[in-house]
C-alpha cells in the first residue's frame, strides 16, 4: 500500500476546514536515544511510516525534528505526536516545555499533544488544571488535537465533566496480553480514539505459541500478526524497532487479514499482563 493510502481514524478535534485524521500505524521511539533518533526516524520514513510518536520524556525530540527537517515528505503527509512530561504539569511549566518541544521538533504546528501520565495522586497535581492548560494550547492553533495517555475511566470522567472537552485520544498499554476491553468500550462511548502503546508487549508476544501458529498459517511473522490484530480492532498502533528490516516488516501489514477465529484466539490471550507501569504507580515524588 502506498503511504498515501494508509488507513486513518478521524479525531474529535479539528474543524470543517481542518478535519483531523490520525494514521492508524505509527512508529514508536521510546528508548531510542537522542543521537540514534535521527537515523531511526529517517529509516522509518523510508520504510513508509508517516506517523511518529515521541515524548518530552524520551529526550529525542531534537533527533526526530532533524529527521523530519531532512525529509522531502510534505508536512501535511506526516503526523507527529509528543507528550507533556510528568514534571511539567503546572501551567507555566507546561507552556514553556511545550514551546521547547516545538523548537526541538522544528514544527510550527504539532498534530497531537498528550498528557503523558495522569499522576492523579501526586502532590500539587490537579488533572483538571493540567487539562485546562492543554485546552489553552489547543486554542493557540499550534496543535491540531490534544489527548491523554495512561488515563483510566475516572480520570477521563473528571476532566470531561469539568471542562466539557474530551481528549481526542487516550494512549494506553494494550496488546493481546492486556486487551483493556472495558476502557476501550468507554472510549467508544466517548468518541475517544484508543492508541496502543507497547503493542508487541515489548517483544514478549512474539514468542507466544498462539501468535506463532496464526503467523505460520498465514505465512507472515508474529509481529505482523500482532500489529494486524490492533488494526482490525480499530486501534492506533505504534510499534518500535531500531532494526531497519523489522521496521519494514512491521509496516507491511496490508496484504493479509485475520479471520474471526484468529482474532478470537488472540483475544483469548488476555491475562491482564502489564509490561510497563500501572498508571497508579507513576507519581511525582513527595517533597522531602
Ligand atoms: N504513553 C506511554 O506511556 C508509553 C508510550 N509508548 C510508545 O509506544 C511505543 C511502542 O512501545 P514499546 O514499549 O517501544 O514496545 P513495543 O511493543 O513496540 O516493542 C518493542 C520491542 O520489540 C522489538 N521488536 C519490534 N519489532 C520486532 C520484530 N519485528 N521482531 C522482533 N522484535 C521486534 C524491539 O526491539 P528492536 O528495537 O531491537 O528491534 C523492542 O525490543 C514506544 O516506542 C513509545 O512511542 C511506550 C510505552 C509507554
Ligand atoms: O515510554 C513511555 O512513554 C513511558 O512512559 C514508559 O516507558 C514508562 O516509563 C514505563 O512504562 C516504564 O515501565
CSV table of C-alpha atoms and ligand atoms in Angstrom, one decimal:
chain,number,residue,atom,x,y,z
A,1,UNK,CA,0.0,0.0,0.0
A,2,UNK,CA,1.3,3.5,-0.8
A,3,UNK,CA,1.8,5.8,2.2
A,4,UNK,CA,-0.9,8.0,0.7
A,5,UNK,CA,-3.5,5.2,1.2
A,6,UNK,CA,-2.6,4.3,4.8
A,7,UNK,CA,-5.8,4.0,6.9
A,8,UNK,CA,-6.6,6.8,9.2
A,9,UNK,CA,-9.1,7.4,12.0
A,10,UNK,CA,-10.9,10.7,12.4
A,11,UNK,CA,-10.4,12.5,15.7
A,12,UNK,CA,-12.9,14.6,17.7
A,13,UNK,CA,-10.9,17.8,17.4
A,14,UNK,CA,-10.5,19.8,14.3
A,15,UNK,CA,-12.9,21.9,12.2
A,16,UNK,CA,-14.7,21.5,9.0
A,17,UNK,CA,-11.7,23.3,7.4
A,18,UNK,CA,-9.2,21.1,9.2
A,19,UNK,CA,-10.5,17.5,9.5
A,20,UNK,CA,-8.0,15.8,11.8
A,21,UNK,CA,-7.4,12.1,11.0
A,22,UNK,CA,-4.6,10.1,12.6
A,23,UNK,CA,-2.7,7.4,10.6
A,24,UNK,CA,-3.6,4.1,12.2
A,25,UNK,CA,0.0,2.8,12.1
A,26,UNK,CA,2.8,4.8,13.6
A,27,UNK,CA,6.4,4.5,14.7
A,28,UNK,CA,7.3,4.4,18.4
A,29,UNK,CA,10.5,6.0,19.7
A,30,UNK,CA,10.7,5.1,23.4
A,31,UNK,CA,14.3,4.2,24.3
A,32,UNK,CA,15.7,5.5,21.0
A,33,UNK,CA,18.3,7.9,22.3
A,34,UNK,CA,19.0,11.4,21.1
A,35,UNK,CA,21.8,10.5,18.7
A,36,UNK,CA,20.1,7.4,17.3
A,37,UNK,CA,16.6,9.0,16.8
A,38,UNK,CA,17.5,11.0,13.6
A,39,UNK,CA,18.7,7.8,11.9
A,40,UNK,CA,15.9,5.6,13.1
A,41,UNK,CA,13.2,8.1,12.1
A,42,UNK,CA,14.8,8.7,8.7
A,43,UNK,CA,14.7,4.9,8.2
A,44,UNK,CA,11.1,4.7,9.4
A,45,UNK,CA,10.0,7.4,6.9
A,46,UNK,CA,11.9,5.5,4.2
A,47,UNK,CA,10.1,2.3,5.2
A,48,UNK,CA,6.7,4.1,4.7
A,49,UNK,CA,5.8,5.3,8.2
A,50,UNK,CA,4.1,8.7,8.2
A,51,UNK,CA,3.3,8.9,12.0
A,52,UNK,CA,6.0,9.3,14.6
A,53,UNK,CA,5.3,9.0,18.4
A,54,UNK,CA,7.8,10.8,20.6
A,55,UNK,CA,7.6,12.5,24.1
A,56,UNK,CA,9.4,15.1,26.1
A,57,UNK,CA,10.4,12.2,28.4
A,58,UNK,CA,12.2,10.4,25.7
A,59,UNK,CA,14.8,13.2,25.2
A,60,UNK,CA,14.8,12.5,21.5
A,61,UNK,CA,12.6,15.3,20.1
A,62,UNK,CA,15.5,17.1,18.5
A,63,UNK,CA,16.7,14.0,16.7
A,64,UNK,CA,13.1,13.4,15.5
A,65,UNK,CA,13.0,17.0,14.4
A,66,UNK,CA,16.2,16.7,12.4
A,67,UNK,CA,14.9,13.6,10.6
A,68,UNK,CA,11.6,15.5,9.7
A,69,UNK,CA,13.5,18.5,8.5
A,70,UNK,CA,15.8,16.4,6.3
A,71,UNK,CA,12.9,14.5,4.8
A,72,UNK,CA,11.3,15.6,1.5
A,73,UNK,CA,7.9,14.3,2.5
A,74,UNK,CA,5.4,17.2,2.6
A,75,UNK,CA,4.5,18.2,6.1
A,76,UNK,CA,0.8,17.5,5.5
A,77,UNK,CA,1.6,13.9,4.9
A,78,UNK,CA,3.3,13.5,8.3
A,79,UNK,CA,1.8,13.0,11.7
A,80,UNK,CA,3.8,13.9,14.9
A,81,UNK,CA,2.7,13.2,18.4
A,82,UNK,CA,4.5,14.4,21.5
A,83,UNK,CA,3.7,14.2,25.2
A,84,UNK,CA,3.9,16.5,28.3
A,85,UNK,CA,6.4,15.2,30.7
A,86,UNK,CA,5.5,14.5,34.4
A,87,UNK,CA,7.4,17.4,36.0
A,88,UNK,CA,5.7,19.9,33.6
A,89,UNK,CA,2.0,19.8,34.6
A,90,UNK,CA,1.9,23.3,36.2
A,91,UNK,CA,0.6,25.8,33.7
A,92,UNK,CA,3.8,27.8,33.3
A,93,UNK,CA,5.9,24.7,33.0
A,94,UNK,CA,3.5,23.1,30.5
A,95,UNK,CA,3.6,26.2,28.3
A,96,UNK,CA,7.4,26.6,28.5
A,97,UNK,CA,8.0,22.9,27.8
A,98,UNK,CA,5.5,22.9,25.0
A,99,UNK,CA,7.5,25.7,23.3
A,100,UNK,CA,10.7,23.8,23.9
A,101,UNK,CA,9.1,20.7,22.2
A,102,UNK,CA,8.0,22.7,19.2
A,103,UNK,CA,11.5,24.2,18.9
A,104,UNK,CA,13.2,20.8,19.2
A,105,UNK,CA,10.8,19.2,16.7
A,106,UNK,CA,11.2,22.2,14.4
A,107,UNK,CA,7.4,22.4,13.8
A,108,UNK,CA,5.0,25.3,13.5
A,109,UNK,CA,2.1,23.0,14.3
A,110,UNK,CA,2.1,19.7,16.1
A,111,UNK,CA,-0.5,17.1,15.2
A,112,UNK,CA,-1.2,15.7,18.7
A,113,UNK,CA,0.0,16.6,22.2
A,114,UNK,CA,-0.8,14.2,25.1
A,115,UNK,CA,-0.7,14.4,28.9
A,116,UNK,CA,1.8,11.6,29.3
A,117,UNK,CA,0.6,10.2,32.7
A,118,UNK,CA,-2.3,11.3,34.9
A,119,UNK,CA,-0.2,11.5,38.2
A,120,UNK,CA,-3.6,11.5,39.9
A,121,UNK,CA,-2.2,11.0,43.4
A,122,UNK,CA,0.8,13.3,43.2
A,123,UNK,CA,1.3,16.3,45.4
A,124,UNK,CA,0.4,19.6,43.6
A,125,UNK,CA,-1.2,17.8,40.6
A,126,UNK,CA,-4.8,18.7,39.6
A,127,UNK,CA,-5.9,16.8,36.5
A,128,UNK,CA,-8.4,19.5,35.6
A,129,UNK,CA,-5.8,22.3,35.8
A,130,UNK,CA,-3.5,20.3,33.6
A,131,UNK,CA,-6.3,19.6,31.1
A,132,UNK,CA,-7.3,23.3,31.1
A,133,UNK,CA,-3.7,24.2,30.1
A,134,UNK,CA,-3.9,21.6,27.3
A,135,UNK,CA,-7.1,23.2,26.1
A,136,UNK,CA,-5.3,26.6,26.1
A,137,UNK,CA,-2.5,25.0,23.9
A,138,UNK,CA,-5.2,23.6,21.6
A,139,UNK,CA,-6.8,27.1,21.3
A,140,UNK,CA,-3.4,28.6,20.3
A,141,UNK,CA,-3.9,26.8,17.0
A,142,UNK,CA,-0.4,25.3,17.1
A,143,UNK,CA,-1.7,21.8,17.8
A,144,UNK,CA,-4.4,20.0,15.8
A,145,UNK,CA,-5.6,17.8,18.6
A,146,UNK,CA,-5.0,17.2,22.3
A,147,UNK,CA,-5.3,14.0,24.3
A,148,UNK,CA,-4.1,12.0,27.2
A,149,UNK,CA,-2.2,8.8,27.9
A,150,UNK,CA,-2.5,6.3,30.7
A,151,UNK,CA,-5.8,7.8,31.9
A,152,UNK,CA,-8.3,5.4,33.5
A,153,UNK,CA,-12.1,5.8,33.2
A,154,UNK,CA,-12.4,8.0,36.3
A,155,UNK,CA,-9.6,10.4,35.1
A,156,UNK,CA,-11.5,10.8,31.8
A,157,UNK,CA,-14.7,11.5,33.6
A,158,UNK,CA,-13.1,14.1,35.9
A,159,UNK,CA,-11.6,16.2,33.0
A,160,UNK,CA,-14.6,15.9,30.7
A,161,UNK,CA,-17.1,16.8,33.4
A,162,UNK,CA,-15.0,19.8,34.5
A,163,UNK,CA,-14.2,21.2,31.0
A,164,UNK,CA,-16.7,19.8,28.5
A,165,UNK,CA,-13.7,19.0,26.3
A,166,UNK,CA,-13.0,15.3,25.6
A,167,UNK,CA,-9.5,14.1,24.8
A,168,UNK,CA,-9.2,13.1,21.1
A,169,UNK,CA,-7.0,10.1,22.1
A,170,UNK,CA,-6.1,8.0,25.1
A,171,UNK,CA,-2.8,6.2,24.6
A,172,UNK,CA,-2.6,3.2,26.9
A,173,UNK,CA,-0.7,-0.1,27.2
A,174,UNK,CA,-2.7,-2.5,25.1
A,175,UNK,CA,-1.8,-5.8,23.3
A,176,UNK,CA,-3.2,-9.4,23.3
A,177,UNK,CA,-2.0,-10.0,26.8
A,178,UNK,CA,-3.7,-6.8,28.1
A,179,UNK,CA,-6.7,-6.2,25.9
A,180,UNK,CA,-8.2,-3.4,28.0
A,181,UNK,CA,-11.7,-4.2,26.8
A,182,UNK,CA,-13.7,-2.1,29.4
A,183,UNK,CA,-11.6,1.0,28.8
A,184,UNK,CA,-11.9,0.6,25.0
A,185,UNK,CA,-15.7,0.3,25.4
A,186,UNK,CA,-15.7,3.6,27.4
A,187,UNK,CA,-13.6,5.3,24.8
A,188,UNK,CA,-16.0,4.2,22.1
A,189,UNK,CA,-18.9,5.7,24.1
A,190,UNK,CA,-17.0,9.0,24.5
A,191,UNK,CA,-15.7,9.1,20.9
A,192,UNK,CA,-12.1,8.9,22.1
A,193,UNK,CA,-9.6,7.0,19.9
A,194,UNK,CA,-7.6,4.3,21.6
A,195,UNK,CA,-3.9,4.2,20.9
A,196,UNK,CA,-1.9,1.0,21.8
A,197,UNK,CA,1.5,1.5,23.5
A,198,UNK,CA,3.9,-1.4,23.7
A,199,UNK,CA,1.7,-3.0,21.1
A,200,UNK,CA,4.0,-6.0,20.8
A,201,UNK,CA,4.2,-6.3,24.6
A,202,UNK,CA,7.8,-5.1,24.3
A,203,UNK,CA,8.5,-8.2,22.2
A,204,UNK,CA,7.0,-10.8,24.6
A,205,UNK,CA,4.1,-11.6,22.3
A,206,UNK,CA,6.4,-12.5,19.5
A,207,UNK,CA,7.3,-15.8,21.3
A,208,UNK,CA,3.7,-16.8,22.1
A,209,UNK,CA,2.8,-20.1,20.6
A,210,UNK,CA,-0.7,-19.0,19.6
A,211,UNK,CA,0.7,-15.9,17.8
A,212,UNK,CA,3.3,-18.2,16.1
A,213,UNK,CA,0.7,-20.6,15.0
A,214,UNK,CA,-1.5,-17.9,13.4
A,215,UNK,CA,1.6,-16.4,11.8
A,216,UNK,CA,2.7,-19.8,10.3
A,217,UNK,CA,-0.9,-20.4,8.9
A,218,UNK,CA,-0.8,-17.1,7.1
A,219,UNK,CA,2.9,-17.1,6.1
A,220,UNK,CA,3.7,-13.9,7.9
A,221,UNK,CA,5.7,-13.0,11.0
A,222,UNK,CA,4.4,-13.0,14.6
A,223,UNK,CA,4.9,-9.2,14.8
A,224,UNK,CA,2.8,-8.7,11.6
A,225,UNK,CA,0.0,-10.8,13.2
A,226,UNK,CA,0.0,-8.7,16.4
A,227,UNK,CA,0.1,-5.4,14.5
A,228,UNK,CA,-2.8,-6.6,12.3
A,229,UNK,CA,-4.8,-7.6,15.5
A,230,UNK,CA,-4.5,-3.9,16.6
A,231,UNK,CA,-5.5,-2.6,13.2
A,232,UNK,CA,-8.5,-4.9,13.0
A,233,UNK,CA,-9.7,-3.8,16.4
A,234,UNK,CA,-9.7,-0.2,15.2
A,235,UNK,CA,-6.8,0.8,17.3
A,236,UNK,CA,-3.9,3.1,16.5
A,237,UNK,CA,-0.7,1.1,16.8
A,238,UNK,CA,2.9,2.4,17.3
A,239,UNK,CA,5.4,-0.4,17.3
A,240,UNK,CA,9.1,0.5,17.9
A,241,UNK,CA,12.2,-1.0,16.5
A,242,UNK,CA,15.6,0.2,15.6
A,243,UNK,CA,16.2,-2.6,13.1
A,244,UNK,CA,15.6,-1.4,9.5
A,245,UNK,CA,14.4,-4.9,8.4
A,246,UNK,CA,11.9,-5.2,11.3
A,247,UNK,CA,10.7,-1.6,10.6
A,248,UNK,CA,9.9,-2.6,7.0
A,249,UNK,CA,8.2,-5.9,8.0
A,250,UNK,CA,6.2,-4.3,10.8
A,251,UNK,CA,4.9,-1.8,8.3
A,252,UNK,CA,4.0,-4.4,5.7
A,253,UNK,CA,0.6,-5.5,7.1
A,254,UNK,CA,-1.8,-4.5,4.4
A,255,UNK,CA,-1.9,-7.7,2.2
A,256,UNK,CA,-3.5,-10.1,4.7
A,257,UNK,CA,-6.3,-10.2,7.2
A,258,UNK,CA,-7.1,-12.1,10.4
A,259,UNK,CA,-10.3,-14.1,10.3
A,260,UNK,CA,-12.7,-14.3,13.2
A,261,UNK,CA,-11.2,-17.5,14.6
A,262,UNK,CA,-7.7,-15.9,14.6
A,263,UNK,CA,-9.0,-12.7,16.2
A,264,UNK,CA,-10.8,-14.8,18.9
A,265,UNK,CA,-7.7,-16.9,19.6
A,266,UNK,CA,-5.6,-13.7,20.0
A,267,UNK,CA,-8.3,-12.0,22.2
A,268,UNK,CA,-8.3,-15.1,24.4
A,269,UNK,CA,-4.6,-14.5,25.3
A,270,UNK,CA,-5.7,-11.6,27.6
A,271,UNK,CA,-4.2,-12.2,31.1
A,272,UNK,CA,-4.0,-8.6,32.4
A,273,UNK,CA,-0.2,-8.6,31.9
A,274,UNK,CA,1.4,-5.2,32.0
A,275,UNK,CA,4.9,-4.9,30.5
A,276,UNK,CA,5.1,-1.2,31.7
A,277,UNK,CA,4.0,0.7,34.7
A,278,UNK,CA,0.4,0.8,36.0
A,279,UNK,CA,-1.0,4.4,35.9
A,280,UNK,CA,-1.4,4.4,39.7
A,281,UNK,CA,2.3,3.6,40.1
A,282,UNK,CA,3.7,6.6,38.1
A,283,UNK,CA,3.7,9.5,40.5
A,284,UNK,CA,5.8,12.5,41.3
A,285,UNK,CA,7.9,12.1,44.5
A,286,UNK,CA,6.6,13.7,47.7
A,287,UNK,CA,8.8,16.7,48.7
A,288,UNK,CA,11.2,15.9,51.5
B,1,LIG,N1,2.4,6.7,26.5
B,1,LIG,C1,3.2,5.9,27.2
B,1,LIG,O1,3.2,5.9,28.5
B,1,LIG,C2,4.0,4.9,26.5
B,1,LIG,C3,4.2,5.1,25.1
B,1,LIG,N2,5.0,4.2,24.5
B,1,LIG,C4,5.1,4.3,23.0
B,1,LIG,O2,4.8,3.1,22.4
B,1,LIG,C5,5.8,2.7,21.5
B,1,LIG,C6,5.9,1.2,21.4
B,1,LIG,O3,6.1,0.6,22.7
B,1,LIG,P1,7.5,-0.1,23.1
B,1,LIG,O4,7.5,0.0,24.6
B,1,LIG,O5,8.6,0.6,22.4
B,1,LIG,O6,7.3,-1.6,22.8
B,1,LIG,P2,6.9,-2.5,21.5
B,1,LIG,O7,5.7,-3.3,22.0
B,1,LIG,O8,6.7,-1.7,20.3
B,1,LIG,O9,8.1,-3.5,21.4
B,1,LIG,C7,9.4,-3.0,21.1
B,1,LIG,C8,10.3,-4.2,21.3
B,1,LIG,O10,10.1,-5.2,20.3
B,1,LIG,C9,11.2,-5.4,19.5
B,1,LIG,N3,10.7,-5.6,18.1
B,1,LIG,C10,10.0,-4.7,17.4
B,1,LIG,N4,9.6,-5.3,16.2
B,1,LIG,C11,10.1,-6.5,16.2
B,1,LIG,C12,10.1,-7.6,15.2
B,1,LIG,N5,9.5,-7.5,14.1
B,1,LIG,N6,10.7,-8.8,15.6
B,1,LIG,C13,11.3,-8.9,16.8
B,1,LIG,N7,11.4,-7.9,17.7
B,1,LIG,C14,10.8,-6.8,17.4
B,1,LIG,C15,12.1,-4.2,19.6
B,1,LIG,O11,13.4,-4.5,19.5
B,1,LIG,P3,14.4,-3.7,18.5
B,1,LIG,O12,14.3,-2.3,18.6
B,1,LIG,O13,15.8,-4.2,18.9
B,1,LIG,O14,14.1,-4.3,17.1
B,1,LIG,C16,11.8,-3.8,21.1
B,1,LIG,O15,12.5,-4.5,22.0
B,1,LIG,C17,7.1,3.4,22.2
B,1,LIG,O16,8.2,3.3,21.5
B,1,LIG,C18,6.5,4.7,22.6
B,1,LIG,O17,6.5,5.5,21.4
B,1,LIG,C19,5.6,3.1,25.1
B,1,LIG,C20,5.4,2.9,26.5
B,1,LIG,C21,4.7,3.8,27.3
B,2,LIG,O1,7.6,5.0,27.1
B,2,LIG,C1,6.9,5.8,27.8
B,2,LIG,O2,6.2,6.7,27.2
B,2,LIG,C2,6.7,5.6,29.2
B,2,LIG,O3,6.2,6.4,29.9
B,2,LIG,C3,7.1,4.3,29.8
B,2,LIG,O4,8.0,3.6,29.2
B,2,LIG,C4,7.2,4.2,31.3
B,2,LIG,O5,8.2,5.0,31.7
B,2,LIG,C5,7.1,2.8,31.7
B,2,LIG,O6,6.1,2.2,31.4
B,2,LIG,C6,8.2,2.3,32.4
B,2,LIG,O7,7.9,0.9,32.6
